[in-house]
Tab-separated table of C-alpha atoms in Angstrom:
chain	number	residue	atom	x	y	z
A	1	MET	CA	-47.581	-73.716	82.371
A	2	VAL	CA	-50.448	-72.660	84.519
A	3	LEU	CA	-50.389	-69.084	85.818
A	4	GLU	CA	-52.497	-67.932	88.748
A	5	LEU	CA	-53.241	-64.107	88.224
A	6	VAL	CA	-54.585	-62.385	91.315
A	7	VAL	CA	-56.291	-59.202	90.553
A	8	TRP	CA	-57.768	-56.468	92.951
A	9	ALA	CA	-60.663	-54.708	91.608
A	10	CYS	CA	-60.462	-51.238	92.881
A	11	LEU	CA	-63.013	-49.280	90.722
A	12	VAL	CA	-65.700	-50.160	88.390
A	13	LEU	CA	-65.533	-47.902	85.175
A	14	GLY	CA	-67.730	-49.677	82.662
A	15	PRO	CA	-66.781	-48.713	79.084
A	16	ALA	CA	-64.063	-46.121	79.206
A	17	GLY	CA	-65.500	-42.752	78.915
A	18	GLY	CA	-68.811	-44.234	77.709
A	19	GLU	CA	-67.200	-45.521	74.577
A	20	SER	CA	-68.772	-48.408	72.740
A	21	PRO	CA	-67.225	-51.945	73.040
A	22	ALA	CA	-64.504	-52.769	70.511
A	23	ALA	CA	-65.349	-54.943	67.472
A	24	GLU	CA	-64.196	-58.532	67.791
A	25	PRO	CA	-61.079	-59.737	65.873
A	26	VAL	CA	-61.540	-59.848	62.160
A	27	VAL	CA	-59.493	-62.956	61.151
A	28	GLY	CA	-57.423	-65.414	63.045
A	29	ALA	CA	-58.800	-64.547	66.532
A	30	GLN	CA	-56.003	-62.019	66.901
A	31	PRO	CA	-56.493	-58.548	68.310
A	32	PHE	CA	-54.485	-57.142	65.313
A	33	ALA	CA	-54.136	-59.196	62.175
A	34	VAL	CA	-52.027	-58.582	59.135
A	35	VAL	CA	-53.621	-60.086	56.023
A	36	TRP	CA	-51.841	-60.912	52.748
A	37	ASN	CA	-53.572	-59.908	49.437
A	38	VAL	CA	-50.840	-60.204	46.909
A	39	PRO	CA	-51.193	-62.721	43.938
A	40	THR	CA	-48.086	-64.715	44.812
A	41	SER	CA	-49.272	-68.320	44.386
A	42	ARG	CA	-47.131	-68.540	41.200
A	43	CYS	CA	-43.974	-68.353	43.387
A	44	GLN	CA	-44.856	-71.850	44.761
A	45	HIS	CA	-46.573	-73.396	41.772
A	46	HIS	CA	-44.330	-72.110	39.011
A	47	PHE	CA	-40.990	-71.643	40.615
A	48	GLY	CA	-41.157	-73.982	43.609
A	49	MET	CA	-40.531	-71.115	45.973
A	50	GLY	CA	-42.783	-70.899	48.992
A	51	LEU	CA	-43.242	-67.806	51.030
A	52	PRO	CA	-43.038	-68.275	54.859
A	53	LEU	CA	-45.841	-65.935	55.724
A	54	GLY	CA	-47.285	-68.223	58.412
A	55	ASN	CA	-44.025	-68.279	60.318
A	56	TYR	CA	-44.572	-64.521	60.980
A	57	GLY	CA	-48.273	-64.657	61.743
A	58	ILE	CA	-49.249	-63.095	58.394
A	59	VAL	CA	-52.718	-64.414	57.403
A	60	GLU	CA	-53.196	-65.612	53.863
A	61	ASN	CA	-55.800	-67.442	51.959
A	62	GLN	CA	-55.505	-71.210	51.439
A	63	ASP	CA	-53.005	-72.276	48.808
A	64	GLY	CA	-52.072	-68.531	48.412
A	65	ARG	CA	-55.114	-67.724	46.442
A	66	PHE	CA	-55.866	-63.996	45.723
A	67	ALA	CA	-59.610	-64.627	46.625
A	68	GLY	CA	-60.386	-66.962	49.477
A	69	GLN	CA	-61.715	-67.653	52.814
A	70	ASN	CA	-59.852	-64.910	54.672
A	71	MET	CA	-59.809	-62.128	52.117
A	72	THR	CA	-61.455	-61.279	48.840
A	73	ILE	CA	-61.572	-58.008	46.969
A	74	PHE	CA	-64.295	-57.359	44.325
A	75	TYR	CA	-62.954	-55.212	41.541
A	76	LYS	CA	-65.079	-52.841	39.259
A	77	ASN	CA	-65.020	-55.076	36.116
A	78	LYS	CA	-65.730	-58.367	38.007
A	79	PHE	CA	-68.607	-57.471	40.281
A	80	GLY	CA	-72.117	-56.599	39.110
A	81	LEU	CA	-72.602	-53.893	36.619
A	82	TYR	CA	-70.466	-51.053	38.047
A	83	PRO	CA	-70.830	-47.990	35.897
A	84	TYR	CA	-67.800	-45.941	35.070
A	85	LEU	CA	-66.298	-43.791	32.377
A	86	SER	CA	-63.000	-44.466	30.809
A	87	GLN	CA	-60.295	-41.769	30.737
A	88	GLN	CA	-61.540	-40.983	27.265
A	89	GLY	CA	-65.095	-40.669	28.514
A	90	ILE	CA	-66.408	-43.892	27.099
A	91	PRO	CA	-69.238	-45.350	29.274
A	92	HIS	CA	-69.068	-48.814	30.790
A	93	ASN	CA	-72.320	-50.133	32.156
A	94	GLY	CA	-74.093	-46.905	31.395
A	95	GLY	CA	-71.187	-44.773	32.783
A	96	ILE	CA	-73.188	-43.268	35.572
A	97	PRO	CA	-75.202	-44.800	38.435
A	98	GLN	CA	-78.544	-43.396	37.079
A	99	ARG	CA	-78.242	-45.677	33.989
A	100	VAL	CA	-77.725	-48.935	35.658
A	101	PRO	CA	-80.725	-51.255	35.927
A	102	LEU	CA	-80.490	-52.045	39.654
A	103	ARG	CA	-82.178	-55.405	39.484
A	104	VAL	CA	-79.945	-56.659	36.761
A	105	HIS	CA	-76.874	-55.423	38.598
A	106	LEU	CA	-77.948	-57.128	41.730
A	107	ALA	CA	-78.610	-60.350	39.972
A	108	LYS	CA	-75.107	-60.374	38.601
A	109	VAL	CA	-73.693	-59.528	41.982
A	110	ALA	CA	-75.502	-62.456	43.472
A	111	GLY	CA	-73.950	-64.833	40.865
A	112	ASP	CA	-70.498	-63.300	41.334
A	113	ILE	CA	-70.714	-63.797	45.149
A	114	ARG	CA	-71.885	-67.430	44.819
A	115	ASP	CA	-69.007	-68.135	42.266
A	116	LEU	CA	-66.251	-66.463	44.430
A	117	LEU	CA	-67.274	-67.049	47.999
A	118	HIS	CA	-67.957	-70.301	49.879
A	119	PRO	CA	-71.349	-70.332	51.742
A	120	THR	CA	-69.415	-70.484	55.070
A	121	PHE	CA	-67.131	-67.419	54.123
A	122	HIS	CA	-66.117	-65.501	57.286
A	123	GLY	CA	-63.408	-63.185	55.891
A	124	LEU	CA	-62.881	-59.728	54.714
A	125	ALA	CA	-65.179	-58.836	51.716
A	126	VAL	CA	-63.920	-55.532	50.164
A	127	VAL	CA	-65.666	-53.805	47.235
A	128	ASP	CA	-63.160	-51.762	45.342
A	129	TRP	CA	-65.143	-49.130	43.281
A	130	GLU	CA	-63.044	-46.040	42.978
A	131	GLU	CA	-64.095	-44.274	39.864
A	132	TRP	CA	-66.746	-41.935	41.450
A	133	ARG	CA	-67.792	-40.939	45.048
A	134	PRO	CA	-71.447	-41.124	46.076
A	135	LEU	CA	-71.610	-37.506	47.122
A	136	TRP	CA	-71.932	-35.008	44.177
A	137	THR	CA	-69.627	-32.414	45.597
A	138	GLN	CA	-66.706	-34.914	46.200
A	139	ASN	CA	-66.480	-35.714	42.445
A	140	TRP	CA	-63.857	-33.027	41.536
A	141	GLY	CA	-60.693	-33.244	39.503
A	142	ASN	CA	-60.729	-36.185	37.036
A	143	LYS	CA	-64.055	-37.279	38.654
A	144	ARG	CA	-65.885	-34.151	37.449
A	145	MET	CA	-66.737	-36.005	34.276
A	146	TYR	CA	-69.533	-37.879	36.198
A	147	ARG	CA	-71.143	-34.622	37.145
A	148	ALA	CA	-70.987	-33.563	33.419
A	149	ALA	CA	-72.384	-36.840	32.281
A	150	SER	CA	-75.136	-36.693	34.836
A	151	GLU	CA	-76.074	-33.162	33.647
A	152	GLN	CA	-76.132	-34.298	30.080
A	153	TRP	CA	-78.361	-37.167	30.969
A	154	VAL	CA	-80.926	-34.831	32.480
A	155	GLN	CA	-80.702	-32.391	29.574
A	156	ASP	CA	-81.431	-35.274	27.125
A	157	GLN	CA	-84.426	-36.199	29.060
A	158	HIS	CA	-85.658	-32.649	30.321
A	159	GLY	CA	-84.249	-30.240	27.781
A	160	LEU	CA	-87.062	-27.676	28.376
A	161	LEU	CA	-86.228	-27.299	32.075
A	162	PRO	CA	-84.247	-24.182	33.211
A	163	ARG	CA	-80.523	-24.876	33.447
A	164	ARG	CA	-80.409	-24.359	37.218
A	165	TRP	CA	-83.217	-26.937	37.674
A	166	GLN	CA	-81.377	-29.349	35.396
A	167	ARG	CA	-78.319	-29.162	37.561
A	168	ARG	CA	-80.334	-29.712	40.730
A	169	LEU	CA	-82.026	-32.713	39.217
A	170	ALA	CA	-78.843	-34.216	37.934
A	171	ARG	CA	-77.275	-34.023	41.488
A	172	ARG	CA	-80.366	-35.494	43.117
A	173	GLN	CA	-80.621	-38.277	40.629
A	174	PHE	CA	-76.862	-39.050	40.884
A	175	GLU	CA	-76.755	-39.295	44.647
A	176	ARG	CA	-79.975	-41.364	44.905
A	177	ALA	CA	-78.747	-43.862	42.213
A	178	ALA	CA	-75.215	-43.950	43.810
A	179	GLN	CA	-76.686	-44.660	47.220
A	180	ALA	CA	-79.075	-47.354	45.919
A	181	LEU	CA	-76.221	-49.110	44.088
A	182	MET	CA	-73.733	-49.121	46.934
A	183	GLU	CA	-76.275	-49.799	49.705
A	184	GLU	CA	-78.048	-52.651	47.991
A	185	THR	CA	-74.865	-54.198	46.859
A	186	LEU	CA	-73.693	-54.439	50.539
A	187	LEU	CA	-77.010	-55.598	51.901
A	188	LEU	CA	-77.066	-58.409	49.275
A	189	GLY	CA	-73.601	-59.390	50.208
A	190	ARG	CA	-74.594	-59.578	53.841
A	191	THR	CA	-77.680	-61.677	52.988
A	192	LEU	CA	-75.846	-64.218	50.941
A	193	ARG	CA	-72.673	-64.454	52.981
A	194	PRO	CA	-73.643	-63.165	56.439
A	195	GLY	CA	-70.326	-64.246	57.875
A	196	GLY	CA	-68.413	-61.832	55.721
A	197	LEU	CA	-67.216	-58.422	56.725
A	198	TRP	CA	-68.567	-56.270	53.991
A	199	GLY	CA	-67.522	-52.738	53.134
A	200	PHE	CA	-66.064	-50.465	50.425
A	201	TYR	CA	-62.441	-49.757	50.027
A	202	ARG	CA	-61.380	-46.111	50.708
A	203	PHE	CA	-64.464	-45.434	52.678
A	204	PRO	CA	-64.443	-43.384	54.833
A	205	ASP	CA	-61.906	-41.089	53.312
A	206	CYS	CA	-60.206	-38.086	54.996
A	207	LEU	CA	-59.032	-36.376	51.839
A	208	ASN	CA	-56.054	-34.976	53.732
A	209	GLY	CA	-53.560	-34.979	50.883
A	210	ASN	CA	-53.133	-31.206	50.933
A	211	TRP	CA	-49.559	-31.186	52.508
A	212	ALA	CA	-48.188	-29.137	49.533
A	213	LYS	CA	-50.892	-26.419	49.894
A	214	VAL	CA	-50.660	-25.510	53.604
A	215	ALA	CA	-47.885	-24.065	55.582
A	216	ASN	CA	-48.113	-26.192	58.700
A	217	TYR	CA	-49.516	-29.536	57.622
A	218	THR	CA	-51.286	-31.334	60.492
A	219	GLY	CA	-52.793	-34.230	58.666
A	220	GLN	CA	-56.230	-33.525	60.174
A	221	CYS	CA	-59.243	-34.033	57.987
A	222	ARG	CA	-61.087	-30.881	56.949
A	223	ALA	CA	-64.230	-30.087	58.811
A	224	ALA	CA	-66.221	-30.173	55.467
A	225	ASP	CA	-65.079	-33.788	54.725
A	226	VAL	CA	-65.953	-34.910	58.249
A	227	GLN	CA	-69.457	-33.468	57.705
A	228	ARG	CA	-69.661	-35.264	54.360
A	229	ASN	CA	-68.704	-38.586	56.070
A	230	ASP	CA	-71.562	-37.866	58.485
A	231	ARG	CA	-73.851	-37.621	55.458
A	232	LEU	CA	-73.034	-41.091	54.381
A	233	ARG	CA	-74.584	-42.856	57.489
A	234	TRP	CA	-76.618	-44.935	55.133
A	235	LEU	CA	-73.286	-46.396	53.876
A	236	TRP	CA	-72.006	-47.105	57.353
A	237	ALA	CA	-75.249	-48.652	58.349
A	238	ALA	CA	-75.089	-51.052	55.403
A	239	SER	CA	-71.453	-51.963	56.079
A	240	THR	CA	-70.212	-54.525	58.476
A	241	ALA	CA	-66.511	-53.320	58.237
A	242	LEU	CA	-64.622	-50.193	57.211
A	243	TYR	CA	-61.558	-50.293	54.830
A	244	PRO	CA	-59.787	-46.970	54.825
A	245	SER	CA	-56.815	-46.528	52.564
A	246	ILE	CA	-53.459	-45.592	54.155
A	247	TYR	CA	-51.604	-45.635	50.841
A	248	LEU	CA	-48.672	-43.269	51.199
A	249	PRO	CA	-48.411	-41.003	48.081
A	250	PRO	CA	-44.799	-41.002	46.645
A	251	ALA	CA	-44.516	-37.183	46.952
A	252	LEU	CA	-45.545	-37.170	50.703
A	253	PRO	CA	-42.458	-36.220	52.708
A	254	PRO	CA	-41.343	-38.857	55.216
A	255	ALA	CA	-41.683	-36.539	58.109
A	256	LEU	CA	-45.367	-36.150	57.421
A	257	ARG	CA	-46.314	-39.778	56.965
A	258	GLN	CA	-47.316	-40.658	60.458
A	259	ARG	CA	-49.774	-37.783	60.855
A	260	TYR	CA	-51.167	-38.354	57.397
A	261	VAL	CA	-51.927	-42.083	58.275
A	262	HIS	CA	-52.855	-41.164	61.940
A	263	HIS	CA	-55.846	-38.746	60.972
A	264	ARG	CA	-57.034	-41.043	58.181
A	265	LEU	CA	-57.377	-43.916	60.684
A	266	ARG	CA	-58.799	-41.605	63.340
A	267	GLU	CA	-61.587	-40.528	60.994
A	268	ALA	CA	-62.293	-44.248	60.225
A	269	LEU	CA	-62.453	-45.010	63.982
A	270	ARG	CA	-64.856	-42.105	64.426
A	271	VAL	CA	-67.059	-43.233	61.646
A	272	ALA	CA	-67.120	-46.855	63.084
A	273	ALA	CA	-69.507	-45.646	65.649
A	274	PHE	CA	-72.187	-45.225	62.998
A	275	GLY	CA	-72.560	-49.073	62.734
A	276	THR	CA	-76.002	-50.484	63.441
A	277	SER	CA	-74.622	-53.227	65.739
A	278	GLY	CA	-71.961	-51.454	67.667
A	279	LEU	CA	-68.525	-50.260	66.461
A	280	LEU	CA	-67.651	-51.431	62.985
A	281	PRO	CA	-64.234	-53.172	62.660
A	282	VAL	CA	-61.744	-51.051	60.951
A	283	THR	CA	-59.105	-52.782	58.684
A	284	SER	CA	-56.685	-50.488	56.800
A	285	LEU	CA	-55.225	-51.230	53.460
A	286	CYS	CA	-51.799	-50.276	52.193
A	287	PRO	CA	-49.420	-51.595	49.505
A	288	LEU	CA	-46.597	-54.086	50.188
A	289	GLN	CA	-43.252	-52.529	51.028
A	290	ALA	CA	-44.709	-49.343	52.430
A	291	ASP	CA	-43.290	-47.562	55.463
A	292	LEU	CA	-43.854	-50.275	58.112
A	293	VAL	CA	-43.848	-48.205	61.126
A	294	HIS	CA	-46.245	-45.514	59.801
A	295	THR	CA	-48.659	-48.018	58.293
A	296	ILE	CA	-48.621	-51.295	60.315
A	297	GLY	CA	-47.264	-49.774	63.556
A	298	GLU	CA	-49.673	-46.814	63.563
A	299	SER	CA	-52.716	-48.992	62.748
A	300	ALA	CA	-51.978	-51.414	65.588
A	301	ALA	CA	-51.321	-48.564	68.100
A	302	LEU	CA	-54.599	-46.851	67.374
A	303	GLY	CA	-56.571	-50.108	67.961
A	304	VAL	CA	-57.419	-50.955	64.346
A	305	ALA	CA	-58.460	-54.541	63.971
A	306	GLY	CA	-56.142	-55.293	61.132
A	307	LEU	CA	-54.280	-54.254	58.014
A	308	VAL	CA	-54.305	-55.706	54.482
A	309	LEU	CA	-51.103	-55.740	52.393
A	310	TRP	CA	-51.755	-55.671	48.733
A	311	GLY	CA	-49.830	-55.909	45.552
A	312	ASP	CA	-49.868	-56.845	41.924
A	313	MET	CA	-48.584	-59.721	39.708
A	314	SER	CA	-45.190	-58.083	39.500
A	315	TYR	CA	-44.110	-59.769	42.771
A	316	SER	CA	-44.458	-63.256	41.275
A	317	ARG	CA	-43.650	-62.512	37.611
A	318	SER	CA	-40.166	-64.497	37.732
A	319	ALA	CA	-38.067	-66.602	39.915
A	320	GLU	CA	-35.934	-63.545	40.640
A	321	SER	CA	-38.945	-61.364	41.755
A	322	CYS	CA	-40.126	-64.302	43.890
A	323	ALA	CA	-36.776	-64.675	45.487
A	324	SER	CA	-36.518	-60.944	46.195
A	325	LEU	CA	-39.936	-61.006	47.804
A	326	ARG	CA	-39.009	-63.924	49.978
A	327	HIS	CA	-35.912	-62.089	51.119
A	328	TYR	CA	-37.906	-59.083	51.992
A	329	ILE	CA	-40.406	-61.136	53.927
A	330	MET	CA	-37.697	-62.933	56.017
A	331	SER	CA	-35.437	-60.002	56.481
A	332	THR	CA	-37.776	-57.044	57.039
A	333	LEU	CA	-41.538	-57.501	56.859
A	334	GLY	CA	-41.946	-60.791	58.637
A	335	PRO	CA	-39.915	-59.924	61.825
A	336	TYR	CA	-41.704	-56.482	62.039
A	337	VAL	CA	-45.211	-58.111	61.732
A	338	ALA	CA	-44.355	-60.866	64.207
A	339	ASN	CA	-43.071	-58.258	66.793
A	340	VAL	CA	-46.062	-56.001	66.457
A	341	THR	CA	-48.744	-58.804	66.507
A	342	ALA	CA	-46.967	-60.532	69.384
A	343	VAL	CA	-47.000	-57.333	71.514
A	344	ALA	CA	-50.627	-56.750	70.519
A	345	ARG	CA	-51.478	-60.215	71.792
A	346	GLU	CA	-49.537	-59.830	74.931
A	347	CYS	CA	-50.981	-56.344	75.674
A	348	SER	CA	-54.532	-57.808	75.164
A	349	TYR	CA	-53.716	-60.670	77.500
A	350	ARG	CA	-52.308	-58.374	80.176
A	351	GLN	CA	-54.494	-55.358	79.843
A	352	CYS	CA	-57.776	-57.123	78.853
A	353	HIS	CA	-57.267	-60.732	79.935
A	354	GLY	CA	-57.499	-61.557	76.257
A	355	HIS	CA	-60.958	-60.097	75.830
A	356	GLY	CA	-60.172	-56.715	74.289
A	357	ARG	CA	-57.793	-54.791	72.142
A	358	CYS	CA	-55.120	-52.390	73.301
A	359	VAL	CA	-55.296	-48.628	72.136
A	360	ARG	CA	-53.177	-45.642	72.986
A	361	ARG	CA	-54.203	-43.965	76.222
A	362	GLN	CA	-53.457	-40.628	74.386
A	363	PRO	CA	-54.322	-41.076	70.728
A	364	HIS	CA	-52.106	-38.194	69.647
A	365	ASP	CA	-48.941	-39.672	71.417
A	366	LEU	CA	-47.403	-40.670	68.100
A	367	GLY	CA	-44.218	-41.933	69.804
A	368	SER	CA	-46.133	-44.778	71.448
A	369	LEU	CA	-46.174	-48.028	69.448
A	370	LEU	CA	-46.864	-51.683	70.143
A	371	LEU	CA	-43.357	-52.681	69.394
A	372	LEU	CA	-40.905	-54.568	71.556
A	373	GLY	CA	-37.242	-53.436	71.505
A	374	PRO	CA	-34.182	-53.590	73.738
A	375	GLY	CA	-35.337	-52.383	77.180
A	376	ALA	CA	-38.746	-51.308	75.883
A	377	ASN	CA	-41.783	-51.732	77.895
A	378	PRO	CA	-44.505	-50.197	75.687
A	379	LEU	CA	-47.563	-51.292	77.491
A	380	GLY	CA	-47.739	-48.426	79.923
A	381	SER	CA	-48.873	-46.026	77.099
A	382	PHE	CA	-51.865	-48.377	76.233
A	383	ARG	CA	-55.184	-49.047	77.746
A	384	CYS	CA	-57.766	-51.813	77.178
A	385	HIS	CA	-60.813	-51.455	74.831
A	386	CYS	CA	-62.964	-54.466	75.719
A	387	TYR	CA	-64.803	-56.503	73.012
A	388	ARG	CA	-68.518	-56.722	72.935
A	389	GLY	CA	-69.972	-58.720	75.928
A	390	TRP	CA	-67.184	-57.973	78.348
A	391	TRP	CA	-67.048	-55.369	81.179
A	392	GLU	CA	-64.160	-52.975	81.554
A	393	TRP	CA	-62.539	-52.577	84.948
A	394	SER	CA	-59.699	-50.628	86.391
A	395	LEU	CA	-57.497	-53.216	88.100
A	396	TRP	CA	-54.088	-53.614	89.860
A	397	ALA	CA	-52.681	-56.851	88.393
A	398	LYS	CA	-49.637	-58.650	89.944
A	399	LEU	CA	-48.213	-62.038	89.855
A	400	GLY	CA	-48.407	-63.866	93.212
A	401	GLU	CA	-49.914	-62.204	96.213
A	402	LEU	CA	-50.730	-58.496	96.663
A	403	HIS	CA	-49.087	-57.618	99.978
A	404	GLY	CA	-50.721	-54.759	101.624
A	405	ALA	CA	-53.447	-54.253	98.963
A	406	PRO	CA	-56.863	-53.116	100.303
A	407	ARG	CA	-59.240	-56.135	100.323
A	408	MET	CA	-61.989	-54.635	98.334
A	409	GLY	CA	-62.471	-57.859	96.383
A	410	THR	CA	-59.960	-60.377	95.129
A	411	ILE	CA	-60.479	-62.874	92.395
A	412	ALA	CA	-58.177	-65.599	91.122
A	413	ILE	CA	-58.087	-66.164	87.364
A	414	THR	CA	-56.373	-69.189	86.014
A	415	SER	CA	-55.302	-69.593	82.286
A	416	GLU	CA	-52.722	-71.332	80.312
A	417	ARG	CA	-49.718	-69.269	79.698
A	418	GLN	CA	-47.688	-69.721	76.437
A	419	GLN	CA	-44.352	-68.282	75.707
A	420	ARG	CA	-44.797	-64.513	75.382
A	421	PRO	CA	-42.753	-61.321	75.854
A	422	GLN	CA	-42.148	-60.194	79.460
A	423	PHE	CA	-43.416	-56.763	80.661
A	424	GLY	CA	-43.764	-55.167	84.127
A	425	THR	CA	-47.043	-55.044	86.069
A	426	GLY	CA	-48.979	-52.001	87.200
A	427	TRP	CA	-52.282	-50.206	86.632
A	428	THR	CA	-54.227	-51.896	83.993
A	429	HIS	CA	-57.720	-52.622	82.696
A	430	GLN	CA	-59.362	-56.085	82.536
A	431	CYS	CA	-62.421	-57.339	80.597
A	432	LEU	CA	-64.527	-59.499	82.789
A	433	SER	CA	-67.787	-61.272	81.851
A	434	PHE	CA	-69.549	-61.590	85.124
A	435	PRO	CA	-71.694	-58.970	86.846
A	436	ALA	CA	-70.164	-56.388	89.241
A	437	GLN	CA	-71.995	-57.888	92.296
A	438	ALA	CA	-69.881	-61.052	91.897
A	439	LEU	CA	-66.823	-59.197	93.132
A	440	PHE	CA	-68.209	-58.075	96.510
């Protein structure tokens, strides 16, 4: 069916509030994509039980592969020579970044990339290195062993230096080596598979898990951690995507979940501005069977490009576990994902003419979600954030003729209309590709 949409351009805004254009869709050409990263191919191959992910718009790799053209995670023991210490303090690959031969590491990374990723790879490339953090001061708790090992490394080499100098040198060596290891790994990935979206899992981090230590938990990131994320601009410059974790700790009270996730995503969206070629796409990661509203729903409402659902082999261990997973997909997960992604598409179509992503007008309005329910019209709480290459205008959009509207410039846009949810009309934004002079 052909739809003629008449729009009256009443005011040129440019990017709203001077914000940078939104990153393009990450996979599937959708404004918000939900990606499957659970090793469940056994359900089909061993038990003859397919999972109807595509019926609900959930993106998966071909043949249900864990690593494929849409999504690949590189783990610590299967990607380069990632240095880490076991819980008993036993070093692997030197244990600390200072002890890794960078050239040898990068040579292995290159081989691993060529083995795992097709030359035309255009998916999410997530490096999952979680044992230590690149900033010295953030290695606390069970990560403090990396500071101790670094200090011992300096003492073994420079035992005659004063103790204070040894600590300073250990910190400097650790941070320089950590930066080189992470930065060069990403840059090599970008060189070998330039179509991939490269980034580290859990970066940026908000470290806002202090709900049990404060009287009135807000979920906000501490100012010190925001400043530390600012110090990692070298990492954001080397990345082509951000992959924050919105894993919900089991002890986190349900009433605090949304603000916990909200501020973790807000910090990632803030850091996205440090990309060298515009805003970095943000894709959140959370485990399968998490709180759907406060993970998928909150991610979509804030304008995140996508969300990855991950899980382990337990979901495909037996025919019973596969049957249970299939039931969960068909009864709970699938319908929710289909609802959110359909509304995100419709909002993009109506608010941005398909050339942008909808975001909350008021980011802290936690009650506004891209979710269609009985009598619900959620789009009024959302505005358009245009993709790169598109202008943002404030428009009055209405089907048919605009009776009595001031004739400041009327344009007719024709596009194919598919079945989609029905919403009212009103003030909106549109993303247009032609210069402003064309309207007048």
